[in-house]
Short mmCIF file of C-alpha atoms in Angstrom, two decimals:
data_model
loop_
_atom_site.label_atom_id
_atom_site.label_comp_id
_atom_site.label_asym_id
_atom_site.label_seq_id
_atom_site.Cartn_x
_atom_site.Cartn_y
_atom_site.Cartn_z
CA MET A 1 0.00 0.00 0.00
CA PHE A 2 2.79 2.43 0.94
CA LEU A 3 4.65 1.69 -2.29
CA THR A 4 1.50 2.18 -4.37
CA VAL A 5 0.71 5.52 -2.73
CA ALA A 6 4.31 6.72 -3.02
CA LEU A 7 4.55 5.86 -6.73
CA THR A 8 1.17 7.46 -7.41
CA VAL A 9 2.16 10.73 -5.72
CA TRP A 10 5.49 10.57 -7.55
CA ALA A 11 3.61 10.19 -10.85
CA LEU A 12 1.19 13.05 -10.12
CA LEU A 13 4.09 15.41 -9.41
CA HIS A 14 5.60 14.55 -12.78
CA VAL A 15 2.26 15.10 -14.55
CA PHE A 16 1.86 18.49 -12.82
CA VAL A 17 5.31 19.70 -13.83
CA ALA A 18 5.05 18.20 -17.34
CA PHE A 19 1.91 20.22 -18.03
CA HIS A 20 3.84 23.37 -17.15
CA TRP A 21 6.64 22.34 -19.50
CA LEU A 22 3.97 22.17 -22.22
CA ILE A 23 2.82 25.68 -21.28
CA LEU A 24 6.39 26.88 -21.81
CA GLY A 25 6.23 25.48 -25.35
CA ALA A 26 8.07 22.17 -24.98
CA PRO A 27 6.84 19.62 -27.58
CA ALA A 28 4.56 16.94 -26.15
CA VAL A 29 6.37 14.27 -28.17
CA TRP A 30 9.39 14.85 -25.89
CA VAL A 31 7.72 15.93 -22.65
CA TRP A 32 5.80 12.77 -21.86
CA PRO A 33 8.57 10.23 -22.61
CA ILE A 34 11.05 12.29 -20.58
CA ALA A 35 8.56 12.60 -17.73
CA PHE A 36 8.06 8.82 -17.74
CA ILE A 37 11.81 8.13 -17.74
CA LEU A 38 12.33 10.54 -14.83
CA TRP A 39 9.40 8.97 -12.96
CA ALA A 40 10.87 5.48 -13.40
CA SER A 41 14.45 6.47 -12.58
CA TYR A 42 14.30 6.33 -8.78
CA PRO A 43 12.40 3.03 -8.35
CA VAL A 44 14.59 1.42 -11.02
CA ALA A 45 17.77 2.71 -9.35
CA ARG A 46 16.70 1.31 -5.98
CA TRP A 47 15.61 -1.99 -7.51
CA ARG A 48 18.75 -2.50 -9.58
CA GLU A 49 21.03 -0.96 -6.92
CA TRP A 50 22.81 1.34 -9.34
CA PRO A 51 24.39 4.08 -7.17
CA TRP A 52 25.13 6.39 -10.13
CA LEU A 53 21.50 6.32 -11.26
CA GLU A 54 20.24 6.61 -7.68
CA PHE A 55 22.31 9.77 -7.15
CA ILE A 56 20.84 11.36 -10.29
CA ALA A 57 17.30 10.17 -9.58
CA ALA A 58 17.37 11.12 -5.90
CA ASN A 59 18.50 14.63 -6.69
CA TRP A 60 15.88 14.87 -9.42
CA MET A 61 13.41 14.14 -6.62
CA GLY A 62 14.56 17.32 -4.89
CA VAL A 63 14.48 19.35 -8.11
CA LEU A 64 10.97 18.08 -8.87
CA PHE A 65 9.69 19.03 -5.41
CA LEU A 66 11.09 22.55 -5.72
CA GLN A 67 9.62 22.86 -9.22
CA PHE A 68 6.24 21.73 -7.91
CA ALA A 69 6.38 24.10 -4.93
CA ALA A 70 7.35 27.11 -7.07
CA LEU A 71 4.72 26.40 -9.73
CA ALA A 72 1.99 25.67 -7.17
CA VAL A 73 2.63 28.95 -5.34
CA THR A 74 2.38 30.96 -8.57
CA PHE A 75 -0.84 29.14 -9.63
CA GLY A 76 0.37 28.74 -13.20
CA ALA A 77 1.36 32.39 -13.63
CA ALA A 78 4.94 33.37 -14.46
CA THR A 79 5.72 29.71 -15.17
CA GLY A 80 9.13 30.44 -16.66
CA ILE A 81 10.22 32.61 -13.71
CA ALA A 82 8.95 30.03 -11.18
CA SER A 83 10.87 27.23 -12.92
CA THR A 84 14.04 29.33 -13.01
CA VAL A 85 13.79 30.19 -9.32
CA ALA A 86 13.25 26.51 -8.50
CA GLY A 87 16.36 25.62 -10.50
CA VAL A 88 18.48 28.16 -8.62
CA LEU A 89 17.15 26.89 -5.28
CA ALA A 90 17.99 23.33 -6.33
CA VAL A 91 21.64 24.29 -6.92
CA ILE A 92 21.79 26.01 -3.52
CA ALA A 93 20.16 22.97 -1.90
CA LEU A 94 22.71 20.61 -3.43
CA VAL A 95 25.59 22.73 -2.12
CA GLN A 96 24.03 22.91 1.34
CA GLY A 97 23.23 19.18 1.32
CA LEU A 98 26.84 18.23 0.70
CA ARG A 99 28.16 20.39 3.55
CA SER A 100 29.30 18.88 6.85
CA PRO A 101 26.76 18.91 9.69
CA VAL A 102 26.69 21.95 11.94
CA VAL A 103 27.07 21.55 15.72
CA ARG A 104 24.06 22.58 17.81
CA ASP A 105 24.92 23.24 21.45
CA TYR A 106 22.36 22.69 24.18
CA GLU A 107 22.46 22.73 27.95
CA VAL A 108 20.02 20.60 29.93
CA VAL A 109 19.62 20.40 33.70
CA LEU A 110 18.84 16.88 34.95
CA PRO A 111 17.89 16.32 38.59
CA GLY A 112 20.04 13.76 40.35
CA LEU A 113 22.82 13.74 37.79
CA PRO A 114 26.04 12.70 39.58
CA ARG A 115 28.29 15.05 37.60
CA GLU A 116 28.40 17.22 34.52
CA LEU A 117 28.53 15.22 31.29
CA GLN A 118 28.90 15.89 27.60
CA LEU A 119 26.57 13.90 25.33
CA ILE A 120 26.69 13.79 21.55
CA ALA A 121 23.48 12.81 19.74
CA ILE A 122 23.22 12.04 16.03
CA SER A 123 20.39 10.62 13.96
CA ASP A 124 19.44 9.88 10.37
CA LEU A 125 22.85 9.10 8.93
CA HIS A 126 21.17 7.03 6.16
CA LEU A 127 24.34 5.16 5.34
CA GLY A 128 24.13 3.15 2.14
CA SER A 129 24.64 3.57 -1.56
CA LEU A 130 24.67 7.41 -1.50
CA ILE A 131 26.38 8.09 1.85
CA GLY A 132 29.38 5.89 2.42
CA GLU A 133 32.66 5.27 4.19
CA ARG A 134 34.45 8.59 3.59
CA TRP A 135 31.50 10.61 4.84
CA ALA A 136 31.03 8.35 7.89
CA ALA A 137 34.75 8.49 8.73
CA ARG A 138 34.75 12.31 8.71
CA LEU A 139 31.65 12.43 10.90
CA ILE A 140 33.04 9.97 13.43
CA ALA A 141 36.39 11.77 13.57
CA ARG A 142 34.57 15.04 14.38
CA ILE A 143 32.55 13.40 17.14
CA ASN A 144 35.57 11.70 18.69
CA ALA A 145 37.40 15.04 18.70
CA PHE A 146 34.76 16.41 21.09
CA GLN A 147 35.74 13.69 23.58
CA PRO A 148 32.13 13.08 24.68
CA ASP A 149 31.25 11.07 27.77
CA LEU A 150 28.58 9.18 25.83
CA VAL A 151 27.21 9.08 22.29
CA CYS A 152 23.62 8.37 21.26
CA VAL A 153 22.69 7.24 17.75
CA VAL A 154 18.98 7.97 17.52
CA GLY A 155 17.84 5.81 14.61
CA ASP A 156 18.17 5.53 10.83
CA LEU A 157 21.87 4.81 10.75
CA VAL A 158 21.00 2.35 7.98
CA ASP A 159 19.20 3.69 4.93
CA GLY A 160 17.58 0.73 3.20
CA ASN A 161 20.08 -2.08 2.66
CA VAL A 162 22.20 -3.58 5.43
CA ASN A 163 24.56 -5.10 2.86
CA HIS A 164 25.74 -1.64 1.87
CA VAL A 165 26.57 -0.75 5.47
CA GLU A 166 28.33 -3.94 6.58
CA ALA A 167 31.47 -2.87 4.72
CA LEU A 168 31.54 0.23 6.94
CA LEU A 169 31.84 -1.74 10.19
CA PRO A 170 35.57 -0.98 10.72
CA THR A 171 34.76 2.74 10.44
CA LEU A 172 31.68 2.53 12.66
CA ARG A 173 33.71 0.79 15.36
CA GLU A 174 35.92 3.89 15.62
CA LEU A 175 33.05 5.74 17.35
CA ARG A 176 33.76 5.38 21.06
CA ALA A 177 32.98 7.06 24.38
CA PRO A 178 33.86 6.25 28.02
CA LEU A 179 30.20 5.67 28.94
CA GLY A 180 29.42 3.89 25.70
CA VAL A 181 27.75 4.37 22.35
CA TRP A 182 24.00 3.79 22.59
CA ALA A 183 21.52 3.34 19.78
CA VAL A 184 17.86 2.77 18.95
CA THR A 185 16.14 1.66 15.79
CA GLY A 186 14.49 4.04 13.34
CA ASN A 187 11.93 3.32 10.66
CA HIS A 188 14.67 2.67 8.09
CA GLU A 189 16.17 -0.07 10.24
CA TYR A 190 12.78 -1.75 9.89
CA TYR A 191 12.70 -1.19 6.13
CA ALA A 192 16.16 -2.77 5.86
CA GLY A 193 15.25 -5.65 8.20
CA VAL A 194 15.25 -4.80 11.87
CA GLU A 195 17.01 -7.91 13.17
CA ARG A 196 19.91 -7.61 10.72
CA SER A 197 20.11 -3.88 11.38
CA VAL A 198 20.30 -4.41 15.15
CA GLN A 199 22.94 -7.10 14.64
CA LEU A 200 25.01 -4.66 12.58
CA LEU A 201 24.77 -1.97 15.28
CA GLU A 202 25.86 -4.45 17.92
CA GLN A 203 28.77 -5.63 15.75
CA ALA A 204 29.85 -1.99 15.57
CA GLY A 205 30.05 -1.99 19.38
CA TYR A 206 26.87 0.01 20.01
CA THR A 207 24.41 -1.01 22.71
CA VAL A 208 20.93 -1.11 21.20
CA LEU A 209 18.13 -0.20 23.60
CA ARG A 210 14.99 -1.98 22.41
CA ASP A 211 12.21 -1.01 24.81
CA ARG A 212 14.51 -1.17 27.81
CA GLN A 213 16.64 1.01 30.04
CA VAL A 214 20.04 0.91 31.69
CA GLU A 215 21.46 2.82 34.66
CA ILE A 216 24.74 4.10 33.26
CA LEU A 217 25.72 5.97 36.42
CA PRO A 218 23.90 6.41 39.73
CA GLY A 219 21.16 8.90 38.88
CA LEU A 220 21.57 8.56 35.10
CA ILE A 221 19.09 6.13 33.54
CA LEU A 222 19.16 5.85 29.76
CA ALA A 223 16.15 4.28 28.01
CA GLY A 224 15.36 3.55 24.39
CA VAL A 225 12.37 2.39 22.38
CA ASP A 226 12.00 0.87 18.94
CA ASP A 227 10.70 3.31 16.35
CA LEU A 228 7.17 4.43 17.17
CA THR A 229 5.99 4.46 13.54
CA ALA A 230 7.32 1.08 12.41
CA ARG A 231 6.88 -1.11 15.49
CA ALA A 232 4.30 -3.90 15.52
CA THR A 233 3.70 -3.80 19.28
CA PRO A 234 2.42 -1.03 21.59
CA VAL A 235 4.93 1.25 23.27
CA PRO A 236 5.77 -0.32 26.64
CA VAL A 237 5.41 1.52 29.92
CA LEU A 238 8.96 2.05 31.15
CA PRO A 239 9.91 3.13 34.67
CA LYS A 240 10.98 6.76 35.04
CA SER A 241 14.17 7.46 33.09
CA THR A 242 16.58 10.38 32.90
CA ILE A 243 17.10 10.30 29.11
CA LEU A 244 14.96 8.56 26.50
CA LEU A 245 16.02 7.80 22.93
CA SER A 246 13.07 7.72 20.53
CA HIS A 247 13.69 8.08 16.81
CA THR A 248 10.24 9.54 16.17
CA PRO A 249 9.64 12.65 18.31
CA ALA A 250 6.77 12.23 20.74
CA ILE A 251 5.97 12.79 24.40
CA ILE A 252 6.54 9.62 26.43
CA PRO A 253 5.73 10.22 30.12
CA GLY A 254 8.25 9.79 32.91
CA THR A 255 11.31 11.21 31.18
CA ASN A 256 13.43 14.29 31.84
CA LEU A 257 15.03 14.48 28.39
CA ILE A 258 13.93 12.96 25.06
CA LEU A 259 16.33 12.80 22.10
CA SER A 260 14.76 12.30 18.66
CA GLY A 261 15.28 12.74 14.94
CA HIS A 262 13.26 11.38 12.00
CA THR A 263 11.81 14.66 10.69
CA HIS A 264 15.06 16.02 9.13
CA ASN A 265 13.43 19.37 10.01
CA GLY A 266 11.88 19.12 6.57
CA GLN A 267 15.31 18.83 4.87
CA LEU A 268 14.13 20.85 1.85
CA TRP A 269 12.35 24.11 2.56
CA PRO A 270 9.37 24.50 2.26
CA PHE A 271 8.78 20.79 2.93
CA ASN A 272 9.14 21.49 6.67
CA TYR A 273 5.66 23.08 6.61
CA LEU A 274 4.22 19.79 5.35
CA VAL A 275 6.12 17.87 8.02
CA ARG A 276 4.43 20.03 10.66
CA LEU A 277 1.07 18.60 9.55
CA ARG A 278 2.27 15.16 10.67
CA HIS A 279 4.60 15.90 13.58
CA LYS A 280 4.15 18.31 16.48
CA PHE A 281 7.90 18.43 17.17
CA VAL A 282 9.83 19.09 13.96
CA GLY A 283 13.23 20.47 14.94
CA GLY A 284 15.03 22.17 17.81
CA ARG A 285 14.20 22.37 21.51
CA TYR A 286 10.79 21.99 23.14
CA GLU A 287 9.74 22.12 26.78
CA VAL A 288 6.54 20.21 27.59
CA ALA A 289 5.27 19.55 31.13
CA GLY A 290 8.74 19.33 32.63
CA THR A 291 10.21 17.28 29.79
CA THR A 292 12.84 18.64 27.41
CA ILE A 293 12.64 17.36 23.83
CA LEU A 294 15.57 17.85 21.45
CA VAL A 295 14.81 16.98 17.82
CA GLY A 296 17.84 16.88 15.55
CA SER A 297 17.53 17.48 11.83
CA GLY A 298 19.78 14.49 11.10
CA ALA A 299 23.42 14.18 10.19
CA GLY A 300 22.77 12.80 6.70
CA THR A 301 20.04 13.06 4.11
CA TRP A 302 17.30 10.82 2.79
CA GLY A 303 16.56 10.79 -0.94
CA PRO A 304 18.17 13.85 -2.53
CA ARG A 305 21.62 14.82 -1.27
CA MET A 306 20.08 18.23 -0.81
CA ARG A 307 19.14 20.51 2.06
CA LEU A 308 17.63 23.96 1.78
CA TRP A 309 17.94 26.24 4.83
CA GLN A 310 17.70 23.13 7.07
CA PRO A 311 21.33 22.10 7.72
CA ALA A 312 22.42 18.69 8.92
CA GLU A 313 23.19 18.60 12.64
CA ILE A 314 25.28 17.09 15.39
CA LEU A 315 23.76 17.75 18.82
CA ARG A 316 26.33 18.52 21.52
CA ILE A 317 24.54 18.52 24.86
CA ARG A 318 25.96 19.67 28.19
CA LEU A 319 24.17 17.79 30.97
CA ARG A 320 24.25 19.57 34.34
CA ALA A 321 23.00 18.56 37.75
CA SER A 322 20.31 20.79 39.26
#
């Protein structure tokens, strides 16, 4: 059902933009075959596992969205100008998408914390055919340079195929911290096969928290849940924890601090406004009924290697005792 809906929406976007190409005077004998080829490019690239075609098709996905957004806002008027603006934004988005993640600094007070700690949180690496070993090595080297006390990987380390990530295990094992590297599953770990994904994380030396919690230090209880959107079982009721890792941002009672990702903060403006229709917490810091929620925009990208005004992030969090 998901695949059918996704391909249908993908097709409708191509039809919408193709009609505007016709308005600009492009011959129909070329427009419709090209539109069909572009529509088929991404599913074919994923099916055949051709990285070169996936890179082109994924970035076309970003260009198409920006074309659609620009043309929809102008309601068919100034079609040529709207298409040109969308093209310029696509170039900017590609440049921004290939940049290294920015570091977002936060300070959180946690009652009962035995001492001040530095925590690094990352999510949504989407390692696979488009984001590989060199990118992961640079990211891990940056994190290790911060000398964090603990590191949390908050889901979607794997993009869609575990086979593509297994070769990165030596690099992933370089990520270390005195109090450990902790991880939870995201929806893409489920798409790739959750058991194999968890096995890969554990082979990398990460402790995967699947609906359980661990007392790392006296007064510091770290909990984690499987992804809220992909799980087949209800969210369990966990005892009160200090920090909770949940890939999908949501309020889960009994927690002082929740670390999440998943939304990419929209990744491509103005897609973030559509994300807000689905998620209450999209990006940044929120305070709700005594609970702090930090939602990272992700270290990597999904689909197009593009970001527009929504940079990739590493969360560097200073944890202080009250």
